[in-house]
Amino acid sequence: MTELLRSLDDGRLATHVSATADWTVHDVVSHLVGIVSDINAGRFEGLGSEAGNAAQVADRRDHSLADLIAEWEQGSAQFEATLTAIGGAQAALAVADIWNHEQDVRGGLDVEGGRDPLAEHLAIEGYCGARMGAPAEAGLAPLRLRAGVDEWIVGSGSPGATVTAELYELARLICGRRTPDQVRAYLWDGDPEPYVPMLAASGLAEPLPT
C-alpha cells in the first residue's frame, strides 16, 4: 500500500473513496496510521468507533503523505509485534482492517492489486469472529461462507444458508463492502434474502470497482 501511495500526486490523494461515507484517500491513510499510533500508545478507548475514527483523521488533516508514511513506518514494528503477541481473531481483525481499506483505496483510484490469499483468509477470519453474534441478533441461523475447500461459520450452531464465492469476494463480503444486489448475486445454498441486511453495506450506492 505504501508503494501505491508514493506514486500518487496531491490530486489523487484527494480522491473520494466510494466505500466510505466521506473520506478521501488521504483520510483513509490517516485512519490507518491512527490505528497504529493509538494501539502503540495504549489508547484503546473509542478505538474503532465513529468518533475515534474521525479523531484519527482530523488529527492528521494537515499532514503530508510523507509525514503519514513516516509515522506509519516508525510505529509498524511495535504494532506488528503486538499483533503477533495477541494472535487469534483480534490480530486477524487488525490485518483485515488494513487489507480492507487498501482495497477501498484501490477501488476509489480504480487501481487493481493487493490481492493476497493469506490476507484474504485473515480478513474472513477476523470479521467472522467480530460478527459472530450478528445472525442471532437478527434472529437468523448461522451463515456458512465457503471458498473451495475452506469454510467459515458466522454464528453458533447449524448454518441456515451457505454462500460460496472466491476468497477475495468472501473477504470483501464479510467486511461489509458489497451492495445488496451484489450479495444476492453470489452462489447461495438457501435463501439469501434474510442475510442481505446483515451483510450488505448500507452506505454504498453502487458496486465497487474491486
PDB file of C-alpha atoms in Angstrom:
ATOM      1  CA  MET A   1       0.000   0.000   0.000  1.00  0.00           C
ATOM      2  CA  THR A   2       2.859   2.371   0.784  1.00  0.00           C
ATOM      3  CA  GLU A   3       4.291   1.759  -2.673  1.00  0.00           C
ATOM      4  CA  LEU A   4       0.933   2.641  -4.229  1.00  0.00           C
ATOM      5  CA  LEU A   5       0.600   5.808  -2.149  1.00  0.00           C
ATOM      6  CA  ARG A   6       4.050   7.090  -3.053  1.00  0.00           C
ATOM      7  CA  SER A   7       3.009   7.063  -6.712  1.00  0.00           C
ATOM      8  CA  LEU A   8       0.114   9.477  -6.116  1.00  0.00           C
ATOM      9  CA  ASP A   9       0.070  13.233  -6.521  1.00  0.00           C
ATOM     10  CA  ASP A  10      -1.966  15.563  -4.308  1.00  0.00           C
ATOM     11  CA  GLY A  11      -4.923  15.433  -6.653  1.00  0.00           C
ATOM     12  CA  ARG A  12      -5.149  11.663  -6.424  1.00  0.00           C
ATOM     13  CA  LEU A  13      -4.749  11.771  -2.638  1.00  0.00           C
ATOM     14  CA  ALA A  14      -7.876  13.950  -2.566  1.00  0.00           C
ATOM     15  CA  THR A  15      -9.892  11.303  -4.468  1.00  0.00           C
ATOM     16  CA  HIS A  16     -13.093  10.303  -2.704  1.00  0.00           C
ATOM     17  CA  VAL A  17     -13.135   6.671  -1.595  1.00  0.00           C
ATOM     18  CA  SER A  18     -16.558   5.348  -2.525  1.00  0.00           C
ATOM     19  CA  ALA A  19     -16.529   2.600   0.118  1.00  0.00           C
ATOM     20  CA  THR A  20     -16.536   5.268   2.852  1.00  0.00           C
ATOM     21  CA  ALA A  21     -19.095   7.914   3.700  1.00  0.00           C
ATOM     22  CA  ASP A  22     -16.968  10.966   3.011  1.00  0.00           C
ATOM     23  CA  TRP A  23     -13.281  10.044   3.268  1.00  0.00           C
ATOM     24  CA  THR A  24     -10.585  10.773   0.717  1.00  0.00           C
ATOM     25  CA  VAL A  25      -7.536   8.586   0.109  1.00  0.00           C
ATOM     26  CA  HIS A  26      -5.606  10.868   2.481  1.00  0.00           C
ATOM     27  CA  ASP A  27      -8.277  10.372   5.150  1.00  0.00           C
ATOM     28  CA  VAL A  28      -8.169   6.577   4.858  1.00  0.00           C
ATOM     29  CA  VAL A  29      -4.392   6.610   5.275  1.00  0.00           C
ATOM     30  CA  SER A  30      -4.743   8.945   8.267  1.00  0.00           C
ATOM     31  CA  HIS A  31      -7.147   6.474   9.844  1.00  0.00           C
ATOM     32  CA  LEU A  32      -4.803   3.537   9.311  1.00  0.00           C
ATOM     33  CA  VAL A  33      -1.827   5.447  10.701  1.00  0.00           C
ATOM     34  CA  GLY A  34      -4.006   6.492  13.626  1.00  0.00           C
ATOM     35  CA  ILE A  35      -4.786   2.865  14.453  1.00  0.00           C
ATOM     36  CA  VAL A  36      -1.083   2.058  14.652  1.00  0.00           C
ATOM     37  CA  SER A  37      -0.393   5.125  16.773  1.00  0.00           C
ATOM     38  CA  ASP A  38      -3.323   4.579  19.154  1.00  0.00           C
ATOM     39  CA  ILE A  39      -2.619   0.892  19.757  1.00  0.00           C
ATOM     40  CA  ASN A  40       1.087   1.518  20.289  1.00  0.00           C
ATOM     41  CA  ALA A  41       0.256   4.225  22.822  1.00  0.00           C
ATOM     42  CA  GLY A  42      -2.345   2.102  24.600  1.00  0.00           C
ATOM     43  CA  ARG A  43      -5.204   4.437  23.627  1.00  0.00           C
ATOM     44  CA  PHE A  44      -7.982   1.861  23.357  1.00  0.00           C
ATOM     45  CA  GLU A  45     -10.958   3.919  24.485  1.00  0.00           C
ATOM     46  CA  GLY A  46     -13.104   4.721  21.454  1.00  0.00           C
ATOM     47  CA  LEU A  47     -10.866   2.727  19.122  1.00  0.00           C
ATOM     48  CA  GLY A  48     -12.892   1.696  16.084  1.00  0.00           C
ATOM     49  CA  SER A  49     -15.837   3.954  16.932  1.00  0.00           C
ATOM     50  CA  GLU A  50     -17.031   6.674  14.557  1.00  0.00           C
ATOM     51  CA  ALA A  51     -15.765   9.332  16.945  1.00  0.00           C
ATOM     52  CA  GLY A  52     -12.405   7.604  17.317  1.00  0.00           C
ATOM     53  CA  ASN A  53     -12.006   7.208  13.575  1.00  0.00           C
ATOM     54  CA  ALA A  54     -12.943  10.834  12.985  1.00  0.00           C
ATOM     55  CA  ALA A  55     -10.369  11.981  15.544  1.00  0.00           C
ATOM     56  CA  GLN A  56      -7.616   9.990  13.828  1.00  0.00           C
ATOM     57  CA  VAL A  57      -8.445  11.678  10.527  1.00  0.00           C
ATOM     58  CA  ALA A  58      -8.835  15.175  11.992  1.00  0.00           C
ATOM     59  CA  ASP A  59      -5.531  14.956  13.892  1.00  0.00           C
ATOM     60  CA  ARG A  60      -3.692  14.343  10.605  1.00  0.00           C
ATOM     61  CA  ARG A  61      -5.685  16.582   8.295  1.00  0.00           C
ATOM     62  CA  ASP A  62      -2.714  18.834   7.548  1.00  0.00           C
ATOM     63  CA  HIS A  63      -0.047  16.122   7.478  1.00  0.00           C
ATOM     64  CA  SER A  64       1.714  15.457   4.207  1.00  0.00           C
ATOM     65  CA  LEU A  65       1.781  11.981   2.717  1.00  0.00           C
ATOM     66  CA  ALA A  66       5.476  11.771   3.588  1.00  0.00           C
ATOM     67  CA  ASP A  67       4.635  12.576   7.233  1.00  0.00           C
ATOM     68  CA  LEU A  68       1.921   9.906   7.298  1.00  0.00           C
ATOM     69  CA  ILE A  69       4.163   7.230   5.838  1.00  0.00           C
ATOM     70  CA  ALA A  70       6.979   8.161   8.217  1.00  0.00           C
ATOM     71  CA  GLU A  71       4.644   7.852  11.222  1.00  0.00           C
ATOM     72  CA  TRP A  72       3.342   4.543   9.904  1.00  0.00           C
ATOM     73  CA  GLU A  73       6.811   3.083   9.325  1.00  0.00           C
ATOM     74  CA  GLN A  74       8.093   4.333  12.669  1.00  0.00           C
ATOM     75  CA  GLY A  75       5.303   2.547  14.540  1.00  0.00           C
ATOM     76  CA  SER A  76       4.867  -0.548  12.402  1.00  0.00           C
ATOM     77  CA  ALA A  77       7.460  -2.788  14.120  1.00  0.00           C
ATOM     78  CA  GLN A  78       5.874  -2.306  17.554  1.00  0.00           C
ATOM     79  CA  PHE A  79       2.389  -2.664  16.078  1.00  0.00           C
ATOM     80  CA  GLU A  80       3.236  -5.919  14.289  1.00  0.00           C
ATOM     81  CA  ALA A  81       4.896  -7.297  17.434  1.00  0.00           C
ATOM     82  CA  THR A  82       1.715  -6.530  19.373  1.00  0.00           C
ATOM     83  CA  LEU A  83      -0.417  -8.352  16.802  1.00  0.00           C
ATOM     84  CA  THR A  84       1.909 -11.351  16.976  1.00  0.00           C
ATOM     85  CA  ALA A  85       1.629 -11.417  20.762  1.00  0.00           C
ATOM     86  CA  ILE A  86      -2.166 -11.098  20.716  1.00  0.00           C
ATOM     87  CA  GLY A  87      -2.756 -13.601  17.920  1.00  0.00           C
ATOM     88  CA  GLY A  88      -6.131 -15.123  17.118  1.00  0.00           C
ATOM     89  CA  ALA A  89      -9.200 -13.336  15.822  1.00  0.00           C
ATOM     90  CA  GLN A  90      -8.264  -9.934  17.300  1.00  0.00           C
ATOM     91  CA  ALA A  91      -4.974  -9.813  15.423  1.00  0.00           C
ATOM     92  CA  ALA A  92      -6.681 -11.143  12.291  1.00  0.00           C
ATOM     93  CA  LEU A  93      -9.220  -8.330  12.531  1.00  0.00           C
ATOM     94  CA  ALA A  94      -6.466  -5.712  12.600  1.00  0.00           C
ATOM     95  CA  VAL A  95      -4.869  -7.205   9.481  1.00  0.00           C
ATOM     96  CA  ALA A  96      -8.329  -7.423   7.915  1.00  0.00           C
ATOM     97  CA  ASP A  97      -8.971  -3.732   8.533  1.00  0.00           C
ATOM     98  CA  ILE A  98      -5.723  -2.678   6.863  1.00  0.00           C
ATOM     99  CA  TRP A  99      -6.231  -5.013   3.902  1.00  0.00           C
ATOM    100  CA  ASN A 100      -9.859  -3.960   3.516  1.00  0.00           C
ATOM    101  CA  HIS A 101      -9.011  -0.269   3.463  1.00  0.00           C
ATOM    102  CA  GLU A 102      -6.255  -0.873   0.925  1.00  0.00           C
ATOM    103  CA  GLN A 103      -8.882  -2.394  -1.339  1.00  0.00           C
ATOM    104  CA  ASP A 104     -11.161   0.586  -0.626  1.00  0.00           C
ATOM    105  CA  VAL A 105      -8.394   2.922  -1.761  1.00  0.00           C
ATOM    106  CA  ARG A 106      -7.683   0.845  -4.840  1.00  0.00           C
ATOM    107  CA  GLY A 107     -11.380   0.874  -5.650  1.00  0.00           C
ATOM    108  CA  GLY A 108     -11.515   4.660  -5.360  1.00  0.00           C
ATOM    109  CA  LEU A 109      -8.455   5.037  -7.565  1.00  0.00           C
ATOM    110  CA  ASP A 110      -9.511   2.241  -9.949  1.00  0.00           C
ATOM    111  CA  VAL A 111      -6.143   0.535  -9.474  1.00  0.00           C
ATOM    112  CA  GLU A 112      -6.316  -3.246  -9.213  1.00  0.00           C
ATOM    113  CA  GLY A 113      -3.829  -5.052  -6.988  1.00  0.00           C
ATOM    114  CA  GLY A 114      -3.072  -6.065  -3.451  1.00  0.00           C
ATOM    115  CA  ARG A 115      -4.595  -9.500  -3.900  1.00  0.00           C
ATOM    116  CA  ASP A 116      -3.121 -11.751  -1.208  1.00  0.00           C
ATOM    117  CA  PRO A 117      -4.742 -15.093  -0.283  1.00  0.00           C
ATOM    118  CA  LEU A 118      -3.200 -15.034   3.204  1.00  0.00           C
ATOM    119  CA  ALA A 119      -4.536 -11.557   3.930  1.00  0.00           C
ATOM    120  CA  GLU A 120      -7.918 -12.558   2.492  1.00  0.00           C
ATOM    121  CA  HIS A 121      -8.022 -15.593   4.801  1.00  0.00           C
ATOM    122  CA  LEU A 122      -7.215 -13.347   7.767  1.00  0.00           C
ATOM    123  CA  ALA A 123      -9.856 -10.831   6.681  1.00  0.00           C
ATOM    124  CA  ILE A 124     -12.524 -13.525   6.651  1.00  0.00           C
ATOM    125  CA  GLU A 125     -11.313 -14.996   9.938  1.00  0.00           C
ATOM    126  CA  GLY A 126     -11.162 -11.610  11.629  1.00  0.00           C
ATOM    127  CA  TYR A 127     -14.530 -10.323  10.506  1.00  0.00           C
ATOM    128  CA  CYS A 128     -16.283 -13.658  11.061  1.00  0.00           C
ATOM    129  CA  GLY A 129     -15.016 -13.547  14.628  1.00  0.00           C
ATOM    130  CA  ALA A 130     -16.119  -9.952  15.065  1.00  0.00           C
ATOM    131  CA  ARG A 131     -19.590 -10.694  13.686  1.00  0.00           C
ATOM    132  CA  MET A 132     -20.275 -13.973  15.492  1.00  0.00           C
ATOM    133  CA  GLY A 133     -23.300 -12.521  17.238  1.00  0.00           C
ATOM    134  CA  ALA A 134     -24.818 -10.841  14.180  1.00  0.00           C
ATOM    135  CA  PRO A 135     -27.035 -13.731  12.966  1.00  0.00           C
ATOM    136  CA  ALA A 136     -28.551 -14.295  16.401  1.00  0.00           C
ATOM    137  CA  GLU A 137     -29.160 -10.575  16.849  1.00  0.00           C
ATOM    138  CA  ALA A 138     -31.030 -10.606  13.533  1.00  0.00           C
ATOM    139  CA  GLY A 139     -32.992 -13.715  14.519  1.00  0.00           C
ATOM    140  CA  LEU A 140     -31.173 -15.856  11.929  1.00  0.00           C
ATOM    141  CA  ALA A 141     -29.438 -19.204  11.903  1.00  0.00           C
ATOM    142  CA  PRO A 142     -25.636 -19.060  11.420  1.00  0.00           C
ATOM    143  CA  LEU A 143     -24.219 -18.389   7.962  1.00  0.00           C
ATOM    144  CA  ARG A 144     -21.591 -20.573   6.301  1.00  0.00           C
ATOM    145  CA  LEU A 145     -19.033 -18.982   3.958  1.00  0.00           C
ATOM    146  CA  ARG A 146     -17.308 -21.311   1.505  1.00  0.00           C
ATOM    147  CA  ALA A 147     -14.351 -20.810  -0.847  1.00  0.00           C
ATOM    148  CA  GLY A 148     -13.137 -24.046  -2.400  1.00  0.00           C
ATOM    149  CA  VAL A 149     -12.416 -26.478   0.434  1.00  0.00           C
ATOM    150  CA  ASP A 150     -12.298 -23.698   3.062  1.00  0.00           C
ATOM    151  CA  GLU A 151     -15.292 -22.885   5.224  1.00  0.00           C
ATOM    152  CA  TRP A 152     -16.120 -20.361   7.931  1.00  0.00           C
ATOM    153  CA  ILE A 153     -19.274 -20.097  10.014  1.00  0.00           C
ATOM    154  CA  VAL A 154     -20.650 -16.835  11.363  1.00  0.00           C
ATOM    155  CA  GLY A 155     -22.614 -17.688  14.472  1.00  0.00           C
ATOM    156  CA  SER A 156     -23.025 -20.789  16.618  1.00  0.00           C
ATOM    157  CA  GLY A 157     -24.949 -23.860  15.586  1.00  0.00           C
ATOM    158  CA  SER A 158     -26.155 -25.353  12.330  1.00  0.00           C
ATOM    159  CA  PRO A 159     -25.976 -22.956   9.350  1.00  0.00           C
ATOM    160  CA  GLY A 160     -29.220 -21.805   7.789  1.00  0.00           C
ATOM    161  CA  ALA A 161     -27.594 -20.902   4.476  1.00  0.00           C
ATOM    162  CA  THR A 162     -24.264 -21.128   2.652  1.00  0.00           C
ATOM    163  CA  VAL A 163     -22.735 -18.510   0.378  1.00  0.00           C
ATOM    164  CA  THR A 164     -19.968 -19.633  -1.989  1.00  0.00           C
ATOM    165  CA  ALA A 165     -17.521 -17.370  -3.810  1.00  0.00           C
ATOM    166  CA  GLU A 166     -13.825 -16.907  -4.461  1.00  0.00           C
ATOM    167  CA  LEU A 167     -11.696 -15.990  -1.474  1.00  0.00           C
ATOM    168  CA  TYR A 168     -11.350 -12.315  -2.368  1.00  0.00           C
ATOM    169  CA  GLU A 169     -15.084 -11.870  -2.804  1.00  0.00           C
ATOM    170  CA  LEU A 170     -15.903 -13.540   0.507  1.00  0.00           C
ATOM    171  CA  ALA A 171     -13.400 -11.259   2.243  1.00  0.00           C
ATOM    172  CA  ARG A 172     -14.988  -8.161   0.773  1.00  0.00           C
ATOM    173  CA  LEU A 173     -18.458  -9.507   1.526  1.00  0.00           C
ATOM    174  CA  ILE A 174     -17.869 -10.203   5.219  1.00  0.00           C
ATOM    175  CA  CYS A 175     -16.023  -6.883   5.550  1.00  0.00           C
ATOM    176  CA  GLY A 176     -19.244  -5.123   4.510  1.00  0.00           C
ATOM    177  CA  ARG A 177     -18.125  -3.942   1.107  1.00  0.00           C
ATOM    178  CA  ARG A 178     -20.860  -5.273  -1.140  1.00  0.00           C
ATOM    179  CA  THR A 179     -24.235  -3.801  -2.091  1.00  0.00           C
ATOM    180  CA  PRO A 180     -27.496  -5.730  -1.596  1.00  0.00           C
ATOM    181  CA  ASP A 181     -27.620  -6.720  -5.268  1.00  0.00           C
ATOM    182  CA  GLN A 182     -24.026  -7.921  -5.130  1.00  0.00           C
ATOM    183  CA  VAL A 183     -24.801 -10.005  -2.036  1.00  0.00           C
ATOM    184  CA  ARG A 184     -27.731 -11.655  -3.807  1.00  0.00           C
ATOM    185  CA  ALA A 185     -25.609 -12.394  -6.889  1.00  0.00           C
ATOM    186  CA  TYR A 186     -23.292 -14.859  -5.133  1.00  0.00           C
ATOM    187  CA  LEU A 187     -23.921 -18.609  -5.263  1.00  0.00           C
ATOM    188  CA  TRP A 188     -26.294 -19.400  -2.403  1.00  0.00           C
ATOM    189  CA  ASP A 189     -27.485 -22.651  -0.898  1.00  0.00           C
ATOM    190  CA  GLY A 190     -30.528 -21.382   0.977  1.00  0.00           C
ATOM    191  CA  ASP A 191     -32.425 -18.127   0.846  1.00  0.00           C
ATOM    192  CA  PRO A 192     -30.054 -15.147   0.786  1.00  0.00           C
ATOM    193  CA  GLU A 193     -32.716 -12.529   1.451  1.00  0.00           C
ATOM    194  CA  PRO A 194     -32.779 -12.754   5.285  1.00  0.00           C
ATOM    195  CA  TYR A 195     -28.993 -12.311   5.336  1.00  0.00           C
ATOM    196  CA  VAL A 196     -28.806  -9.347   2.950  1.00  0.00           C
ATOM    197  CA  PRO A 197     -29.400  -6.666   5.636  1.00  0.00           C
ATOM    198  CA  MET A 198     -26.726  -8.274   7.828  1.00  0.00           C
ATOM    199  CA  LEU A 199     -24.116  -8.407   5.059  1.00  0.00           C
ATOM    200  CA  ALA A 200     -24.785  -5.519   2.713  1.00  0.00           C
ATOM    201  CA  ALA A 201     -23.127  -2.152   3.162  1.00  0.00           C
ATOM    202  CA  SER A 202     -25.762   0.490   3.768  1.00  0.00           C
ATOM    203  CA  GLY A 203     -23.561   3.330   2.552  1.00  0.00           C
ATOM    204  CA  LEU A 204     -22.645   2.016  -0.875  1.00  0.00           C
ATOM    205  CA  ALA A 205     -24.768   3.333  -3.705  1.00  0.00           C
ATOM    206  CA  GLU A 206     -23.036   1.329  -6.416  1.00  0.00           C
ATOM    207  CA  PRO A 207     -20.738  -1.699  -6.752  1.00  0.00           C
ATOM    208  CA  LEU A 208     -17.097  -1.043  -6.026  1.00  0.00           C
ATOM    209  CA  PRO A 209     -14.588  -1.321  -8.890  1.00  0.00           C
ATOM    210  CA  THR A 210     -12.648  -4.008  -6.967  1.00  0.00           C
TER     211      THR A 210
END
